Short mmCIF file of C-alpha atoms in Angstrom, two decimals:
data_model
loop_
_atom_site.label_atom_id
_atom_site.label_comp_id
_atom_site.label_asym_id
_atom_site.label_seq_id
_atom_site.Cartn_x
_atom_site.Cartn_y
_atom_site.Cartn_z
CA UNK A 1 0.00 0.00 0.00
CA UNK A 2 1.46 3.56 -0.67
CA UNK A 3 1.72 5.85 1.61
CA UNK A 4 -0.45 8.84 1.99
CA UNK A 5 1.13 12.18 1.71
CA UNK A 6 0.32 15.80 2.97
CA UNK A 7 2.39 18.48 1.54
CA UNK A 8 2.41 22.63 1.89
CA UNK A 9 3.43 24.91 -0.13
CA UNK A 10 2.41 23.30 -3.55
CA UNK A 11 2.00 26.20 -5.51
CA UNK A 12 4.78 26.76 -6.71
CA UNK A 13 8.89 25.12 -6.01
CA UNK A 14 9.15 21.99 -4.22
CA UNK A 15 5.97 21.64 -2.97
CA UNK A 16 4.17 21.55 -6.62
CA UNK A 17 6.85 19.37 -8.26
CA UNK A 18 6.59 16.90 -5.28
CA UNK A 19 2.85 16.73 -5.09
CA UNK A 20 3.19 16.34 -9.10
CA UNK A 21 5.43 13.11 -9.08
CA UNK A 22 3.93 11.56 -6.12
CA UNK A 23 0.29 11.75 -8.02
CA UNK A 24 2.09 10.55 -11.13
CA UNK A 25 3.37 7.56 -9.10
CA UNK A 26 0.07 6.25 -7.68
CA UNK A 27 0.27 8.14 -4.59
CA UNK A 28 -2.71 9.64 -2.44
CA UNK A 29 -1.58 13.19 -1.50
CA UNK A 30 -3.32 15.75 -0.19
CA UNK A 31 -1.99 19.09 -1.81
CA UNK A 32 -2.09 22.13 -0.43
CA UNK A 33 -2.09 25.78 -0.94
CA UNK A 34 -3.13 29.44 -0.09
CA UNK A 35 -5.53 29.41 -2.91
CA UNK A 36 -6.39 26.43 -4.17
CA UNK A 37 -6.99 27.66 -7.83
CA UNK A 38 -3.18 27.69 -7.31
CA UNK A 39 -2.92 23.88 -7.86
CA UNK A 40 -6.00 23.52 -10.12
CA UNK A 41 -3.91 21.95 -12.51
CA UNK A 42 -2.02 19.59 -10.01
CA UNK A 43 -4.89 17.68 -9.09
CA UNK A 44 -6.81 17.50 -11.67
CA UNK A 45 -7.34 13.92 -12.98
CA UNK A 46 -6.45 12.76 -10.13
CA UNK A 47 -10.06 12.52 -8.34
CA UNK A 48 -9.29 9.28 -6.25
CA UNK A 49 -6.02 10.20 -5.02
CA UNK A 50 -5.29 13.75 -4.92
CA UNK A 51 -7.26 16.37 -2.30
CA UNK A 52 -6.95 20.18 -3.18
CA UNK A 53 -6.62 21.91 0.61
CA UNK A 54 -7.07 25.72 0.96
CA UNK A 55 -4.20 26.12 3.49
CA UNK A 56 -2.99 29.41 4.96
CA UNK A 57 -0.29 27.59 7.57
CA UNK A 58 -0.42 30.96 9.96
CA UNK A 59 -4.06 30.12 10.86
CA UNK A 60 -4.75 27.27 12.86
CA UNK A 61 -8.05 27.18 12.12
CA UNK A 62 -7.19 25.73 8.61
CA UNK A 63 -4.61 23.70 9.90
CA UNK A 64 -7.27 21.74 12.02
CA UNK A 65 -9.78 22.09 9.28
CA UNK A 66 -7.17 20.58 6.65
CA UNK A 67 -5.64 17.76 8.24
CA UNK A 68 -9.12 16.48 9.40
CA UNK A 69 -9.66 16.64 5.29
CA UNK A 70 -6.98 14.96 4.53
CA UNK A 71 -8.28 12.19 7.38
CA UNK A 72 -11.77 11.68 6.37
CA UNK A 73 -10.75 10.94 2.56
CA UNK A 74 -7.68 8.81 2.67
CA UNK A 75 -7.62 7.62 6.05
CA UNK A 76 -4.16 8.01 7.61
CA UNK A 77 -1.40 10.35 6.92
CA UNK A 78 1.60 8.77 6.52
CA UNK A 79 3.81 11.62 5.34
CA UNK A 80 3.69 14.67 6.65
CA UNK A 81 6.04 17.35 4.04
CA UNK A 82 6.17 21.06 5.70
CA UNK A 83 7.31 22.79 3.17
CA UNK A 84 5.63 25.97 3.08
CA UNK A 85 7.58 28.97 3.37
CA UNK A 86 9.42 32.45 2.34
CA UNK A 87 12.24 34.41 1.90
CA UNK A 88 13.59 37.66 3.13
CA UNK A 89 16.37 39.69 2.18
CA UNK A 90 18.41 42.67 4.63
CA UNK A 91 20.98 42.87 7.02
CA UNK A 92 20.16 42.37 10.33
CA UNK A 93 20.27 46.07 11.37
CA UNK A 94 18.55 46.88 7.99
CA UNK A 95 15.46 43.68 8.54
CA UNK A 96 12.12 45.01 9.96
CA UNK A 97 10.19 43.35 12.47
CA UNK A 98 7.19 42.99 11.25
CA UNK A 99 8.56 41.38 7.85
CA UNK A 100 10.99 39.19 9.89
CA UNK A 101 8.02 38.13 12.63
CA UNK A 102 5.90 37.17 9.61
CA UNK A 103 9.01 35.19 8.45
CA UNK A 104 8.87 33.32 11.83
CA UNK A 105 4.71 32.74 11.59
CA UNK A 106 5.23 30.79 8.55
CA UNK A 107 8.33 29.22 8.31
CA UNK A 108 8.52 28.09 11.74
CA UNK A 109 5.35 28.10 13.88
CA UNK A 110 3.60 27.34 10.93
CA UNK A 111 5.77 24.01 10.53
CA UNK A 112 5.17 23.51 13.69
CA UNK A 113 1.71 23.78 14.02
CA UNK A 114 1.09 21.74 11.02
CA UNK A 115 3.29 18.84 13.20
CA UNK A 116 1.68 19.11 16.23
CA UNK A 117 -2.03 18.75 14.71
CA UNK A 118 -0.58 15.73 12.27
CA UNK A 119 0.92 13.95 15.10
CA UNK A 120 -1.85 12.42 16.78
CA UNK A 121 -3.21 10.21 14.17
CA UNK A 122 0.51 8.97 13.63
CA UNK A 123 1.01 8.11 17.25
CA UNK A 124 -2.22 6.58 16.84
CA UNK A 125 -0.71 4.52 14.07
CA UNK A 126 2.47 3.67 15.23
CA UNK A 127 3.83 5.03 12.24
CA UNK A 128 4.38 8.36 9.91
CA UNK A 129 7.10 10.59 8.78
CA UNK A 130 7.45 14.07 9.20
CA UNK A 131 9.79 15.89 6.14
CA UNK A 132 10.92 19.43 7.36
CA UNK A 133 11.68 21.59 4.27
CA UNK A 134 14.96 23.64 6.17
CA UNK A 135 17.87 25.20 3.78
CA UNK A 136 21.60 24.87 3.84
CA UNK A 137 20.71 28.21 5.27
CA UNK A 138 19.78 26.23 8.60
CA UNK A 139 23.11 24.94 9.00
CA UNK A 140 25.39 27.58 7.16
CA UNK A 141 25.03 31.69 7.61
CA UNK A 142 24.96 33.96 4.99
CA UNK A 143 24.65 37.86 4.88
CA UNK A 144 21.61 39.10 3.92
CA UNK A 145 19.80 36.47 4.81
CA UNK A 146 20.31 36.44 8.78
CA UNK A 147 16.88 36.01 9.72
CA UNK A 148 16.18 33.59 7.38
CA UNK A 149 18.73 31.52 8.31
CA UNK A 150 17.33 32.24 12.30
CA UNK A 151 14.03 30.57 11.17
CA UNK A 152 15.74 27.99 9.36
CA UNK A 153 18.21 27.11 12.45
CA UNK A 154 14.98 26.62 14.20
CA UNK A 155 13.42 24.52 12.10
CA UNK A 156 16.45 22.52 12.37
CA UNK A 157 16.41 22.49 15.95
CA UNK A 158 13.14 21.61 16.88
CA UNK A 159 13.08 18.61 13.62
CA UNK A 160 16.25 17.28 15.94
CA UNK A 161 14.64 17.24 19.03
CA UNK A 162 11.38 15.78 17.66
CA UNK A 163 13.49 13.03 15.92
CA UNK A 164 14.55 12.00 19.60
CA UNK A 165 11.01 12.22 20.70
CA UNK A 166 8.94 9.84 18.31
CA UNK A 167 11.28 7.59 17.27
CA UNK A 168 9.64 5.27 20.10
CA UNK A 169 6.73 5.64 18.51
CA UNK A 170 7.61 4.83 14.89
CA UNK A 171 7.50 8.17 13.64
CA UNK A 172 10.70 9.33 11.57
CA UNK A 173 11.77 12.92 11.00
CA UNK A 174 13.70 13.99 7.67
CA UNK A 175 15.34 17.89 7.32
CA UNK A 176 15.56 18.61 4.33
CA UNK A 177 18.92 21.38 3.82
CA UNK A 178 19.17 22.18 -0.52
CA UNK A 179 21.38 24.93 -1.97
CA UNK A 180 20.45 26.77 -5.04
CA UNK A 181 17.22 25.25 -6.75
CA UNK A 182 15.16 27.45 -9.49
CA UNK A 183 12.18 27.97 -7.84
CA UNK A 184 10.24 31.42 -6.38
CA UNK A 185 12.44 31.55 -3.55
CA UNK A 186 14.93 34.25 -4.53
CA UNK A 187 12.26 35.69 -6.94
CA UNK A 188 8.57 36.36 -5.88
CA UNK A 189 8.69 34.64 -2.55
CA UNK A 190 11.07 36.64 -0.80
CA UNK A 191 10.53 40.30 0.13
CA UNK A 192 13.83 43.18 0.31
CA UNK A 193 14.00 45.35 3.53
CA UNK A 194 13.47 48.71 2.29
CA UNK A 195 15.83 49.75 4.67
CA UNK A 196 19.54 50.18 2.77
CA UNK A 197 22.66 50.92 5.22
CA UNK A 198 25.91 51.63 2.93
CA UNK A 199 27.79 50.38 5.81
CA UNK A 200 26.37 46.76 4.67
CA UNK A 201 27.09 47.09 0.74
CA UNK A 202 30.23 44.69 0.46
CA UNK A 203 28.41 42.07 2.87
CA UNK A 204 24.88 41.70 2.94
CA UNK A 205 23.90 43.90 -0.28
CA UNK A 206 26.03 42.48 -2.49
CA UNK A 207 25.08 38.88 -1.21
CA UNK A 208 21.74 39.87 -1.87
CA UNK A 209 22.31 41.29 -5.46
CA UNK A 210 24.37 38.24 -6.33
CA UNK A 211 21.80 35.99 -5.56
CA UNK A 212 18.57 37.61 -6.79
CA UNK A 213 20.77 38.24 -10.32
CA UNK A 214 21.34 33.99 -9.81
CA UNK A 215 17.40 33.68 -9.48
CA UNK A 216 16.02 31.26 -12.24
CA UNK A 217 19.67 29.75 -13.12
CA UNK A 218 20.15 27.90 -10.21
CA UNK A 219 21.68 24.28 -10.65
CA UNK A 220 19.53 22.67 -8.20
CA UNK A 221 16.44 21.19 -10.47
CA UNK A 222 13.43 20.79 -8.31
CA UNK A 223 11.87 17.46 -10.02
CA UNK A 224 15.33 16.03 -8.98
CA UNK A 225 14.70 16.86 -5.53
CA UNK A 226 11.20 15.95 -5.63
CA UNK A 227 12.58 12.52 -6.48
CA UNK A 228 15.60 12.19 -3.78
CA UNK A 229 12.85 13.82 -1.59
CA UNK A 230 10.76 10.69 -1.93
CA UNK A 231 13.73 7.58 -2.12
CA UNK A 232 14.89 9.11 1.06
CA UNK A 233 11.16 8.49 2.98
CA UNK A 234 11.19 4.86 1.31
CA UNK A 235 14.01 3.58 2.35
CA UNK A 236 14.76 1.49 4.94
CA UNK A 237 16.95 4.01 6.91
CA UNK A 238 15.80 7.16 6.20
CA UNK A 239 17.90 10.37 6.56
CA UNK A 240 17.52 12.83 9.48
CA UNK A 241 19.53 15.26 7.84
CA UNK A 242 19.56 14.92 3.67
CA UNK A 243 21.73 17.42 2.04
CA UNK A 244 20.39 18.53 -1.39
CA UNK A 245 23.22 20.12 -3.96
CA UNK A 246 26.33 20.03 -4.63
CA UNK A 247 26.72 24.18 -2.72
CA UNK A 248 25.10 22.12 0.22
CA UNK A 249 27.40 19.31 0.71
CA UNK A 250 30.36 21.76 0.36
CA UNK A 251 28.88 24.08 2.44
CA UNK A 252 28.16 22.25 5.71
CA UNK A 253 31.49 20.12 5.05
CA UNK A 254 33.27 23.90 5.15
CA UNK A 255 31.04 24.43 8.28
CA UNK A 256 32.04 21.27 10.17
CA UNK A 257 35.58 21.64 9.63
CA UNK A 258 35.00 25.41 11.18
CA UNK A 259 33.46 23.77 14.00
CA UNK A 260 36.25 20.90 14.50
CA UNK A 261 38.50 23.97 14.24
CA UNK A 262 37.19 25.97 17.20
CA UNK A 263 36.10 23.23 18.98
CA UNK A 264 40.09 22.41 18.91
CA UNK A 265 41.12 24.98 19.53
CA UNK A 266 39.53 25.98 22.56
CA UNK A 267 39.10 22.41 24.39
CA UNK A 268 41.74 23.53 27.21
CA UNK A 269 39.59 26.80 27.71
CA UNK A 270 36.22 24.96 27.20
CA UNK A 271 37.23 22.10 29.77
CA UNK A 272 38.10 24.18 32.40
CA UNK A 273 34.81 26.31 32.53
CA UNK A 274 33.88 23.08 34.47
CA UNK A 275 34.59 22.93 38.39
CA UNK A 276 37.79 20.89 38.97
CA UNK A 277 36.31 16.94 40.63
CA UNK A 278 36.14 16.89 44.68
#
């Protein structure tokens, strides 16, 4: 029996190529978007296995009112993909807090509100996987893009502990970290502060210019990861972390040898912060 997926975000990106090779492959998903003439095409001719969702993942309300959908037509959930989510470009002097706190509703206590109401009729089941649609971002800093990468870090973090939490319960938990993909993210999903300090030109505004220009010529092909996306939940050993791009594996490789670096570095310093033994 296939499994039964619930993915956000399937507008556009990840989300819509995902939903779009699952339903091609015999899977029920339940697809879901802000507005669901978004995904029109996605679902239709699929009337047995696919279920359009109106899903706005900063209101509960259709968080409740969604999974319960998904529920009452298939059954179960099996797979649970958050992958909902947006960009936003500006130093972190430069970021406003009203765009970055609307960053936060969606990328991260939406994700985590969409977990907390799936998780029940996993437990219930002994069984499920939860796929957490992070960033390289989550485990590597860039100018720019410091509260993304804050929401992302999160994501990260809380994915880890709930890893630890359900594994008990048969319940796996995937991060998903890619590089450069073409989808919306650089383009139309992510928002520029409109607040421009020169001081920040050579760091965070030419980070941003370089990779808005890069928008749409990423090499990171989304039906690709739509595809690794799904051999990694099938297999027998699923990933908690799964690394998508070649910028990604470089990147956090860069990043642990930073960390083995400092870590080094300081061990005499960081050992003795402890109490010497009575």
């Amino acid at each position: 029996m296939k499994k039964v997926w619930l993915i956000t975000g399937c507008s556009t990106g990840f989300g819509r190529e995902l939903s779009t090779y699952l339903l091609a492959q015999g899977y029920p998903v339940a697809v879901a978007a802000r507005k669901t003439e978004d995904i029109k095409d996605i679902v239709e001719g699929f009337p047995e296995t696919a279920l359009s969702l109106k899903l706005d993942v900063t209101k509960p309300a259709e968080i409740k009112t969604s999974v319960q959908q998904a529920l009452d037509k298939f059954g179960r959930i099996d797979v649970l993909v958050n992958n909902a989510g947006i960009g936003y470009f500006g130093a972190v002097e430069e970021s406003e807090d009203e765009a970055v706190r609307n960053m936060f509703e969606i990328n991260f206590f939406g994700l985590a509100n969409m977990t907390k109401e799936v998780l029940p009729a996993m437990r219930k089941q002994r069984s499920g996987h939860i796929v957490n649609i992070a960033s390289i971002g989550g485990l590597v800093s860039f100018p720019a893009v410091g509260f993304y990468n804050a929401t992302k870090y999160a994501v990260d973090g809380l994915s880890e502990a709930l890893a630890k939490e359900t594994a008990p319960l048969g319940i796996k938990v995937t991060i998903v970290a890619p590089s450069g993909f073409r989808t919306d993210w650089a383009g139309r999903s992510a928002n520029n502060s409109p607040v421009v300090i020169e001081d920040y030109a050579a760091t965070a505004g030419a980070n941003k210019d370089s990779i808005r220009g890069y928008s749409g010529n990423q090499p990171g092909d989304p039906k690709l990861a739509a595809i690794a996306i799904v051999k990694a939940v099938e297999s027998a050993e699923p990933p908690l972390r799964l690394l998508l791009g070649a910028a990604a594996l470089k990147g956090a490789r860069n990043k642990l040898e930073l960390l083995k670096k400092d870590f080094d570095t300081w061990e005499e310093t960081t050992v003795g912060a402890d109490s010497p033994k009575a």
